mmCIF file of C-alpha atoms and ligand atoms in Angstrom:
data_model
loop_
_atom_site.group_PDB
_atom_site.id
_atom_site.type_symbol
_atom_site.label_atom_id
_atom_site.label_comp_id
_atom_site.label_asym_id
_atom_site.label_seq_id
_atom_site.Cartn_x
_atom_site.Cartn_y
_atom_site.Cartn_z
ATOM 1 C CA MET Z 17 125.140 -36.566 44.595
ATOM 2 C CA THR Z 18 127.829 -33.905 44.831
ATOM 3 C CA VAL Z 19 127.473 -30.596 46.653
ATOM 4 C CA VAL Z 20 129.724 -27.876 45.262
ATOM 5 C CA ARG Z 21 130.507 -24.296 46.166
ATOM 6 C CA PRO Z 22 129.418 -21.636 43.673
ATOM 7 C CA ASP Z 23 132.957 -20.874 42.523
ATOM 8 C CA ALA Z 24 134.399 -21.048 38.990
ATOM 9 C CA ASP Z 25 134.818 -24.811 39.188
ATOM 10 C CA GLY Z 26 131.322 -25.285 40.664
ATOM 11 C CA PHE Z 27 129.697 -23.333 37.823
ATOM 12 C CA ARG Z 28 131.771 -25.150 35.222
ATOM 13 C CA ARG Z 29 130.544 -28.489 36.525
ATOM 14 C CA ALA Z 30 126.955 -27.284 36.797
ATOM 15 C CA VAL Z 31 126.927 -26.010 33.217
ATOM 16 C CA GLU Z 32 128.396 -29.298 32.016
ATOM 17 C CA VAL Z 33 125.582 -31.250 33.716
ATOM 18 C CA LEU Z 34 122.885 -28.923 32.346
ATOM 19 C CA ARG Z 35 124.261 -29.109 28.803
ATOM 20 C CA ALA Z 36 124.195 -32.905 29.086
ATOM 21 C CA ASP Z 37 120.395 -32.735 29.638
ATOM 22 C CA SER Z 38 120.610 -33.561 33.313
ATOM 23 C CA VAL Z 39 119.548 -31.545 36.382
ATOM 24 C CA VAL Z 40 121.274 -29.267 38.894
ATOM 25 C CA ALA Z 41 119.859 -28.001 42.179
ATOM 26 C CA PHE Z 42 120.670 -24.346 42.827
ATOM 27 C CA PRO Z 43 119.756 -21.608 45.289
ATOM 28 C CA THR Z 44 117.275 -18.880 44.457
ATOM 29 C CA GLU Z 45 116.015 -16.130 46.757
ATOM 30 C CA THR Z 46 112.761 -18.081 47.324
ATOM 31 C CA VAL Z 47 113.760 -21.748 47.819
ATOM 32 C CA TYR Z 48 116.262 -24.131 46.174
ATOM 33 C CA GLY Z 49 115.268 -25.033 42.629
ATOM 34 C CA LEU Z 50 115.788 -28.217 40.620
ATOM 35 C CA GLY Z 51 116.957 -26.811 37.305
ATOM 36 C CA ALA Z 52 117.034 -28.237 33.797
ATOM 37 C CA ASN Z 53 117.137 -26.938 30.233
ATOM 38 C CA ALA Z 54 113.499 -25.839 29.849
ATOM 39 C CA PHE Z 55 113.285 -26.878 26.197
ATOM 40 C CA SER Z 56 114.939 -30.268 26.459
ATOM 41 C CA GLU Z 57 112.268 -32.920 26.802
ATOM 42 C CA LYS Z 58 114.787 -35.296 28.329
ATOM 43 C CA ALA Z 59 116.041 -32.824 30.947
ATOM 44 C CA VAL Z 60 112.536 -31.731 31.928
ATOM 45 C CA GLY Z 61 111.534 -35.396 32.157
ATOM 46 C CA GLU Z 62 114.317 -35.846 34.739
ATOM 47 C CA ILE Z 63 112.746 -33.145 36.925
ATOM 48 C CA TYR Z 64 109.356 -34.903 36.888
ATOM 49 C CA ARG Z 65 110.936 -38.288 37.567
ATOM 50 C CA LEU Z 66 113.158 -37.165 40.445
ATOM 51 C CA LYS Z 67 110.421 -35.142 42.134
ATOM 52 C CA ASN Z 68 107.691 -37.641 41.366
ATOM 53 C CA ARG Z 69 105.786 -34.583 40.183
ATOM 54 C CA PRO Z 70 102.393 -35.117 38.540
ATOM 55 C CA SER Z 71 102.707 -34.589 34.780
ATOM 56 C CA TRP Z 72 99.826 -32.073 34.674
ATOM 57 C CA ASN Z 73 101.701 -29.580 36.855
ATOM 58 C CA PRO Z 74 103.751 -27.226 34.609
ATOM 59 C CA LEU Z 75 107.111 -25.672 35.518
ATOM 60 C CA ILE Z 76 108.319 -22.111 35.978
ATOM 61 C CA VAL Z 77 111.052 -21.075 33.538
ATOM 62 C CA HIS Z 78 113.867 -18.951 34.960
ATOM 63 C CA VAL Z 79 115.696 -16.507 32.721
ATOM 64 C CA ALA Z 80 118.485 -13.969 33.238
ATOM 65 C CA ASN Z 81 116.644 -10.785 32.232
ATOM 66 C CA VAL Z 82 113.475 -9.212 30.810
ATOM 67 C CA GLU Z 83 114.675 -9.484 27.204
ATOM 68 C CA ALA Z 84 115.119 -13.238 27.553
ATOM 69 C CA ALA Z 85 111.655 -13.446 29.124
ATOM 70 C CA ARG Z 86 110.016 -11.574 26.244
ATOM 71 C CA GLU Z 87 111.461 -14.050 23.755
ATOM 72 C CA LEU Z 88 109.489 -16.831 25.424
ATOM 73 C CA ALA Z 89 106.150 -15.017 25.326
ATOM 74 C CA GLU Z 90 103.834 -14.669 22.323
ATOM 75 C CA SER Z 91 102.625 -11.308 23.608
ATOM 76 C CA TRP Z 92 103.742 -8.961 26.345
ATOM 77 C CA PRO Z 93 100.885 -7.018 27.947
ATOM 78 C CA VAL Z 94 101.483 -3.623 29.511
ATOM 79 C CA GLU Z 95 101.058 -5.119 33.000
ATOM 80 C CA ALA Z 96 103.988 -7.448 32.289
ATOM 81 C CA ASN Z 97 106.139 -4.413 31.482
ATOM 82 C CA GLU Z 98 105.245 -2.646 34.696
ATOM 83 C CA LEU Z 99 105.484 -5.712 36.917
ATOM 84 C CA ALA Z 100 108.787 -6.843 35.428
ATOM 85 C CA ALA Z 101 110.266 -3.338 35.754
ATOM 86 C CA GLN Z 102 109.272 -3.181 39.406
ATOM 87 C CA PHE Z 103 109.812 -6.744 40.661
ATOM 88 C CA TRP Z 104 112.465 -8.431 38.489
ATOM 89 C CA PRO Z 105 114.887 -9.775 39.404
ATOM 90 C CA GLY Z 106 112.636 -11.024 42.201
ATOM 91 C CA PRO Z 107 110.116 -13.520 43.547
ATOM 92 C CA LEU Z 108 107.298 -12.824 41.069
ATOM 93 C CA THR Z 109 106.258 -15.284 38.335
ATOM 94 C CA LEU Z 110 104.216 -14.147 35.335
ATOM 95 C CA VAL Z 111 102.080 -16.546 33.303
ATOM 96 C CA LEU Z 112 101.881 -15.387 29.678
ATOM 97 C CA PRO Z 113 100.860 -16.774 26.290
ATOM 98 C CA ARG Z 114 103.752 -19.000 25.173
ATOM 99 C CA ALA Z 115 105.649 -18.115 22.002
ATOM 100 C CA ARG Z 116 104.227 -20.326 19.250
ATOM 101 C CA HIS Z 117 107.528 -21.858 18.180
ATOM 102 C CA LEU Z 118 108.209 -23.206 21.707
ATOM 103 C CA SER Z 119 106.974 -26.446 23.189
ATOM 104 C CA GLY Z 120 105.153 -26.615 26.514
ATOM 105 C CA VAL Z 121 107.341 -26.818 29.605
ATOM 106 C CA GLY Z 122 106.029 -29.930 31.259
ATOM 107 C CA ALA Z 123 102.272 -29.757 30.897
ATOM 108 C CA SER Z 124 100.710 -29.308 27.473
ATOM 109 C CA ASN Z 125 99.033 -25.915 27.509
ATOM 110 C CA ASP Z 126 99.576 -22.744 25.491
ATOM 111 C CA THR Z 127 101.065 -20.641 28.277
ATOM 112 C CA ILE Z 128 104.417 -20.223 29.983
ATOM 113 C CA ALA Z 129 105.326 -19.191 33.528
ATOM 114 C CA ILE Z 130 108.465 -17.024 33.705
ATOM 115 C CA ARG Z 131 110.566 -15.213 36.266
ATOM 116 C CA VAL Z 132 113.987 -13.620 36.731
ATOM 117 C CA PRO Z 133 115.383 -14.787 40.086
ATOM 118 C CA ALA Z 134 117.150 -12.342 42.428
ATOM 119 C CA HIS Z 135 120.043 -14.532 43.474
ATOM 120 C CA GLU Z 136 123.573 -14.103 42.209
ATOM 121 C CA VAL Z 137 124.179 -17.856 41.963
ATOM 122 C CA ALA Z 138 120.970 -18.445 39.990
ATOM 123 C CA LEU Z 139 121.694 -15.507 37.689
ATOM 124 C CA ARG Z 140 125.259 -16.580 37.051
ATOM 125 C CA LEU Z 141 124.117 -20.132 36.286
ATOM 126 C CA LEU Z 142 121.574 -18.761 33.790
ATOM 127 C CA GLU Z 143 124.202 -16.577 32.169
ATOM 128 C CA GLU Z 144 126.986 -19.157 32.033
ATOM 129 C CA SER Z 145 124.755 -21.963 30.765
ATOM 130 C CA GLY Z 146 122.965 -19.686 28.313
ATOM 131 C CA LEU Z 147 119.859 -21.803 28.909
ATOM 132 C CA PRO Z 148 116.400 -20.920 30.172
ATOM 133 C CA LEU Z 149 116.049 -23.160 33.236
ATOM 134 C CA ALA Z 150 112.835 -24.843 34.272
ATOM 135 C CA ALA Z 151 113.126 -25.066 38.042
ATOM 136 C CA PRO Z 152 110.486 -26.186 40.523
ATOM 137 C CA SER Z 153 111.417 -26.510 44.180
ATOM 138 C CA ALA Z 154 114.087 -29.193 44.725
ATOM 139 C CA ASN Z 155 112.030 -31.582 46.844
ATOM 140 C CA ARG Z 156 109.813 -34.617 46.359
ATOM 141 C CA SER Z 157 106.346 -33.581 45.190
ATOM 142 C CA GLU Z 158 103.994 -32.556 48.045
ATOM 143 C CA GLY Z 159 106.886 -32.297 50.535
ATOM 144 C CA ILE Z 160 108.364 -29.274 52.295
ATOM 145 C CA SER Z 161 110.356 -26.982 50.002
ATOM 146 C CA PRO Z 162 114.138 -26.862 50.618
ATOM 147 C CA THR Z 163 115.664 -23.646 51.924
ATOM 148 C CA THR Z 164 119.198 -25.095 52.277
ATOM 149 C CA ALA Z 165 121.437 -27.434 50.237
ATOM 150 C CA GLU Z 166 121.168 -29.920 53.113
ATOM 151 C CA HIS Z 167 117.363 -30.062 52.690
ATOM 152 C CA VAL Z 168 117.835 -30.849 48.984
ATOM 153 C CA LEU Z 169 120.267 -33.615 49.805
ATOM 154 C CA ARG Z 170 117.823 -35.284 52.147
ATOM 155 C CA SER Z 171 114.767 -34.984 49.919
ATOM 156 C CA LEU Z 172 116.424 -35.780 46.561
ATOM 157 C CA PRO Z 173 119.592 -37.834 47.147
ATOM 158 C CA ASP Z 174 119.697 -38.829 43.460
ATOM 159 C CA VAL Z 175 120.231 -35.293 42.136
ATOM 160 C CA PRO Z 176 123.688 -35.349 40.507
ATOM 161 C CA LEU Z 177 124.836 -31.869 41.549
ATOM 162 C CA VAL Z 178 123.839 -29.191 44.083
ATOM 163 C CA LEU Z 179 125.264 -25.667 44.138
ATOM 164 C CA ASP Z 180 125.378 -24.614 47.784
ATOM 165 C CA GLY Z 181 124.630 -20.907 48.152
ATOM 166 C CA GLY Z 182 123.619 -20.879 51.818
ATOM 167 C CA PRO Z 183 120.072 -20.487 53.141
ATOM 168 C CA ALA Z 184 117.400 -18.968 50.877
ATOM 169 C CA ALA Z 185 116.526 -15.420 51.959
ATOM 170 C CA TRP Z 186 112.748 -15.415 51.351
ATOM 171 C CA GLY Z 187 112.119 -19.048 52.250
ATOM 172 C CA ILE Z 188 108.740 -19.112 50.497
ATOM 173 C CA GLU Z 189 107.847 -19.572 46.825
ATOM 174 C CA SER Z 190 107.249 -16.797 44.304
ATOM 175 C CA THR Z 191 103.882 -15.112 43.852
ATOM 176 C CA VAL Z 192 102.339 -16.366 40.579
ATOM 177 C CA LEU Z 193 100.175 -14.021 38.468
ATOM 178 C CA ASP Z 194 98.210 -14.975 35.361
ATOM 179 C CA LEU Z 195 98.291 -12.242 32.700
ATOM 180 C CA THR Z 196 96.679 -14.311 29.932
ATOM 181 C CA GLY Z 197 93.088 -13.297 30.631
ATOM 182 C CA GLY Z 198 93.275 -9.552 29.999
ATOM 183 C CA GLY Z 199 93.689 -8.598 33.662
ATOM 184 C CA VAL Z 200 95.892 -9.668 36.525
ATOM 185 C CA ARG Z 201 94.845 -12.797 38.356
ATOM 186 C CA LEU Z 202 96.512 -14.335 41.388
ATOM 187 C CA LEU Z 203 97.296 -18.039 40.900
ATOM 188 C CA ARG Z 204 99.480 -18.512 43.963
ATOM 189 C CA PRO Z 205 100.120 -16.120 46.850
ATOM 190 C CA GLY Z 206 103.826 -15.906 47.605
ATOM 191 C CA ALA Z 207 106.793 -13.772 48.511
ATOM 192 C CA VAL Z 208 105.587 -10.530 46.871
ATOM 193 C CA PRO Z 209 102.585 -9.245 48.864
ATOM 194 C CA LEU Z 210 99.325 -8.321 47.095
ATOM 195 C CA ARG Z 211 99.492 -4.766 48.362
ATOM 196 C CA GLU Z 212 102.721 -4.156 46.437
ATOM 197 C CA LEU Z 213 101.330 -5.774 43.289
ATOM 198 C CA ARG Z 214 98.198 -3.599 43.331
ATOM 199 C CA ASP Z 215 100.325 -0.473 43.659
ATOM 200 C CA VAL Z 216 101.962 -1.360 40.350
ATOM 201 C CA ALA Z 217 99.352 -3.270 38.347
ATOM 202 C CA GLY Z 218 96.003 -2.087 39.733
ATOM 203 C CA PRO Z 219 93.304 -4.547 40.806
ATOM 204 C CA VAL Z 220 94.346 -8.177 41.279
ATOM 205 C CA GLU Z 221 91.668 -10.837 40.895
ATOM 206 C CA LEU Z 222 91.864 -13.426 43.652
ATOM 207 C CA PRO Z 223 91.252 -17.173 43.266
ATOM 208 C CA GLY Z 224 87.543 -17.841 43.485
ATOM 209 C CA GLU Z 225 86.651 -14.418 42.103
ATOM 210 C CA GLY Z 226 85.885 -13.547 38.505
ATOM 211 C CA PRO Z 227 83.826 -15.460 35.936
ATOM 212 C CA SER Z 228 82.004 -18.410 37.491
ATOM 213 C CA ASP Z 229 81.310 -20.089 34.136
ATOM 214 C CA GLY Z 230 84.559 -22.026 34.270
ATOM 215 C CA ALA Z 231 86.238 -19.633 31.840
ATOM 216 C CA ALA Z 232 88.943 -18.678 34.325
ATOM 217 C CA ARG Z 233 92.142 -20.613 33.815
ATOM 218 C CA PRO Z 234 92.728 -23.044 36.659
ATOM 219 C CA SER Z 235 95.964 -22.988 38.602
ATOM 220 C CA PRO Z 236 97.294 -26.466 37.932
ATOM 221 C CA GLY Z 237 99.832 -26.571 40.749
ATOM 222 C CA MET Z 238 97.570 -25.582 43.582
ATOM 223 C CA SER Z 239 96.626 -29.055 44.728
ATOM 224 C CA ARG Z 240 95.000 -29.308 48.116
ATOM 225 C CA ARG Z 241 97.899 -31.141 49.750
ATOM 226 C CA HIS Z 242 101.359 -29.656 49.267
ATOM 227 C CA TYR Z 243 104.290 -28.303 51.300
ATOM 228 C CA ALA Z 244 103.648 -31.046 53.851
ATOM 229 C CA PRO Z 245 105.957 -32.424 56.551
ATOM 230 C CA ARG Z 246 105.967 -36.164 57.328
ATOM 231 C CA ALA Z 247 104.211 -35.488 60.627
ATOM 232 C CA ARG Z 248 100.501 -34.681 60.617
ATOM 233 C CA LEU Z 249 100.094 -30.911 60.698
ATOM 234 C CA VAL Z 250 97.130 -29.470 62.572
ATOM 235 C CA LEU Z 251 96.193 -25.789 62.687
ATOM 236 C CA VAL Z 252 94.793 -24.715 66.048
ATOM 237 C CA ASP Z 253 93.197 -21.520 67.334
ATOM 238 C CA ASP Z 254 95.243 -21.456 70.520
ATOM 239 C CA VAL Z 255 98.218 -23.794 71.016
ATOM 240 C CA ARG Z 256 98.342 -22.850 74.707
ATOM 241 C CA GLU Z 257 95.136 -24.776 75.280
ATOM 242 C CA ALA Z 258 96.028 -27.860 73.203
ATOM 243 C CA ASP Z 259 96.783 -31.277 74.757
ATOM 244 C CA ARG Z 260 100.404 -32.281 74.265
ATOM 245 C CA ASP Z 261 102.833 -35.129 74.895
ATOM 246 C CA GLU Z 262 106.326 -35.890 73.560
ATOM 247 C CA SER Z 263 104.952 -37.083 70.206
ATOM 248 C CA VAL Z 264 103.552 -33.597 69.577
ATOM 249 C CA GLY Z 265 105.610 -30.669 68.291
ATOM 250 C CA VAL Z 266 104.374 -27.087 68.442
ATOM 251 C CA LEU Z 267 104.998 -24.269 65.994
ATOM 252 C CA THR Z 268 103.956 -20.809 67.032
ATOM 253 C CA TYR Z 269 105.054 -17.200 66.677
ATOM 254 C CA GLU Z 270 106.074 -14.366 68.964
ATOM 255 C CA THR Z 271 103.396 -13.176 71.360
ATOM 256 C CA ALA Z 272 101.591 -16.527 71.124
ATOM 257 C CA GLY Z 273 104.465 -18.472 72.703
ATOM 258 C CA VAL Z 274 104.309 -21.636 74.795
ATOM 259 C CA GLU Z 275 107.071 -23.624 76.471
ATOM 260 C CA GLY Z 276 108.998 -26.113 74.322
ATOM 261 C CA ALA Z 277 107.648 -24.744 71.047
ATOM 262 C CA GLU Z 278 109.394 -23.644 67.859
ATOM 263 C CA VAL Z 279 108.759 -19.896 67.990
ATOM 264 C CA LEU Z 280 108.871 -17.938 64.717
ATOM 265 C CA SER Z 281 108.700 -14.196 64.174
ATOM 266 C CA GLY Z 282 105.393 -12.314 64.446
ATOM 267 C CA ASP Z 283 106.272 -10.583 61.180
ATOM 268 C CA PRO Z 284 104.855 -12.466 58.175
ATOM 269 C CA ARG Z 285 107.943 -12.042 56.002
ATOM 270 C CA GLU Z 286 110.319 -13.252 58.734
ATOM 271 C CA TYR Z 287 107.913 -16.040 59.644
ATOM 272 C CA ALA Z 288 107.839 -17.223 56.025
ATOM 273 C CA ALA Z 289 111.643 -17.165 55.828
ATOM 274 C CA ASP Z 290 111.903 -19.649 58.727
ATOM 275 C CA LEU Z 291 108.757 -21.733 58.229
ATOM 276 C CA TYR Z 292 110.088 -24.599 56.078
ATOM 277 C CA ALA Z 293 113.300 -24.925 58.112
ATOM 278 C CA ALA Z 294 111.173 -25.151 61.282
ATOM 279 C CA LEU Z 295 108.983 -27.870 59.732
ATOM 280 C CA HIS Z 296 112.119 -29.770 58.685
ATOM 281 C CA ARG Z 297 113.442 -29.517 62.275
ATOM 282 C CA LEU Z 298 110.185 -30.770 63.760
ATOM 283 C CA ASP Z 299 110.148 -33.700 61.324
ATOM 284 C CA ASP Z 300 113.758 -34.492 62.263
ATOM 285 C CA ALA Z 301 112.803 -34.466 65.958
ATOM 286 C CA GLY Z 302 110.523 -37.379 65.139
ATOM 287 C CA VAL Z 303 107.209 -35.921 66.309
ATOM 288 C CA THR Z 304 104.098 -37.498 64.793
ATOM 289 C CA THR Z 305 101.923 -34.394 65.063
ATOM 290 C CA ILE Z 306 102.749 -30.722 64.623
ATOM 291 C CA LEU Z 307 100.318 -28.273 66.169
ATOM 292 C CA VAL Z 308 100.538 -24.915 64.458
ATOM 293 C CA GLN Z 309 99.211 -21.734 65.981
ATOM 294 C CA GLU Z 310 96.893 -20.267 63.354
ATOM 295 C CA PRO Z 311 98.379 -16.963 62.063
ATOM 296 C CA PRO Z 312 96.234 -13.800 61.884
ATOM 297 C CA ARG Z 313 93.562 -13.807 59.163
ATOM 298 C CA THR Z 314 94.955 -10.705 57.469
ATOM 299 C CA GLU Z 315 96.141 -10.237 53.888
ATOM 300 C CA ASP Z 316 99.782 -9.889 54.994
ATOM 301 C CA TRP Z 317 99.662 -13.515 56.078
ATOM 302 C CA LEU Z 318 98.005 -14.790 52.880
ATOM 303 C CA ALA Z 319 100.993 -16.754 51.518
ATOM 304 C CA VAL Z 320 101.899 -18.291 54.883
ATOM 305 C CA ARG Z 321 98.284 -19.278 55.535
ATOM 306 C CA ASP Z 322 98.057 -20.785 52.040
ATOM 307 C CA ARG Z 323 101.115 -23.003 52.664
ATOM 308 C CA LEU Z 324 99.997 -24.027 56.154
ATOM 309 C CA GLY Z 325 96.514 -24.849 54.861
ATOM 310 C CA ARG Z 326 97.941 -27.131 52.161
ATOM 311 C CA ALA Z 327 100.438 -28.712 54.541
ATOM 312 C CA ALA Z 328 97.516 -29.555 56.849
ATOM 313 C CA ALA Z 329 95.326 -31.043 54.072
ATOM 314 C CA LYS Z 330 94.820 -34.803 54.214
HETATM 315 P P1 AMP L 232 106.722 -24.782 41.888
HETATM 316 O O1 AMP L 232 106.389 -26.206 41.785
HETATM 317 O O2 AMP L 232 106.894 -24.309 43.305
HETATM 318 O O3 AMP L 232 107.803 -24.324 40.987
HETATM 319 O O4 AMP L 232 105.410 -24.018 41.459
HETATM 320 C C1 AMP L 232 105.137 -23.611 40.157
HETATM 321 C C2 AMP L 232 103.760 -23.028 40.173
HETATM 322 O O5 AMP L 232 103.550 -22.312 38.970
HETATM 323 C C3 AMP L 232 102.710 -24.110 40.241
HETATM 324 O O6 AMP L 232 101.637 -23.661 41.028
HETATM 325 C C4 AMP L 232 102.343 -24.266 38.778
HETATM 326 O O7 AMP L 232 101.076 -24.819 38.577
HETATM 327 C C5 AMP L 232 102.415 -22.830 38.303
HETATM 328 N N1 AMP L 232 102.602 -22.758 36.867
HETATM 329 C C6 AMP L 232 103.700 -23.101 36.163
HETATM 330 N N2 AMP L 232 103.479 -22.947 34.836
HETATM 331 C C7 AMP L 232 102.220 -22.492 34.709
HETATM 332 C C8 AMP L 232 101.409 -22.137 33.606
HETATM 333 N N3 AMP L 232 101.860 -22.235 32.348
HETATM 334 N N4 AMP L 232 100.152 -21.734 33.856
HETATM 335 C C9 AMP L 232 99.698 -21.636 35.124
HETATM 336 N N5 AMP L 232 100.412 -21.947 36.214
HETATM 337 C C10 AMP L 232 101.658 -22.376 36.011
HETATM 338 MG MG1 MG L 233 107.279 -26.925 44.928
#
């Protein structure tokens, strides 16, 4: 694998690799993505192979602007207009009916997940390659998402090329909304908070709400175990009271601090930005168990709690 700087030569090499139906890891504002031409079966197959990603889990397609997004969708509901105007470029993914002439991106369904990333390297790669890029997080399936080029290197040493754009600013994946059912339904909590989405799009249906007759579209990627470190992760009510020895690492946040712990911010956005890097550090320290102070049960912490819950799942 080669790590290159995002300069003229770096982009030239990246575009060459993408046009040859191979994959390139690149920074986005959420986490590092493993990108490939979204409509090349061979290139997309490389993503699944390298990540060991289950074939039923479809990919998000990244495009350079709203116009390019509309070309991939069969229809464009009014909510898509409003959400795209407000949040793109940015960490919001919209699931829409897929344009009929296009093939499925990964999984065989009739929808497509699209976003415009807010990262100059990602945008320039999209523009210079002229390709829509399917790009899941650049890590082995189920593992911790990469927020630096170094994380990508360690998780996926066989990726031919990585564009190094420094640490990802958000550090947590995009919020995914399903617009195919007439309303706005949350498939995955993420970087954009629900409060901001409601201000723009009105009510947002949460997972578990809505029709109970099985009519609601499932969220294929939300498997119980995901985002997991090698060490066993255990959520605890109060880390100060937990038994510890040197095989145990502790992850907590300001105001709930204990000695020898990784201490993250008490602000959910700042916490999310550092979470995966902290889990990588604890794994590197060789601990076998990571005790995590349970964050507050408020909506602001929804995305962080979602990731911690999946990381803790057996
Ligand atoms: P990631 O692997 O982090 O890129 O996550 C992509 C997320 O988007 C997963 O939860 C996928 O299941 C979801 N996703 C991608 N495409 C679709 C789609 N067409 N319909 C519903 N969810 C999708
Ligand atoms: Mg992922």
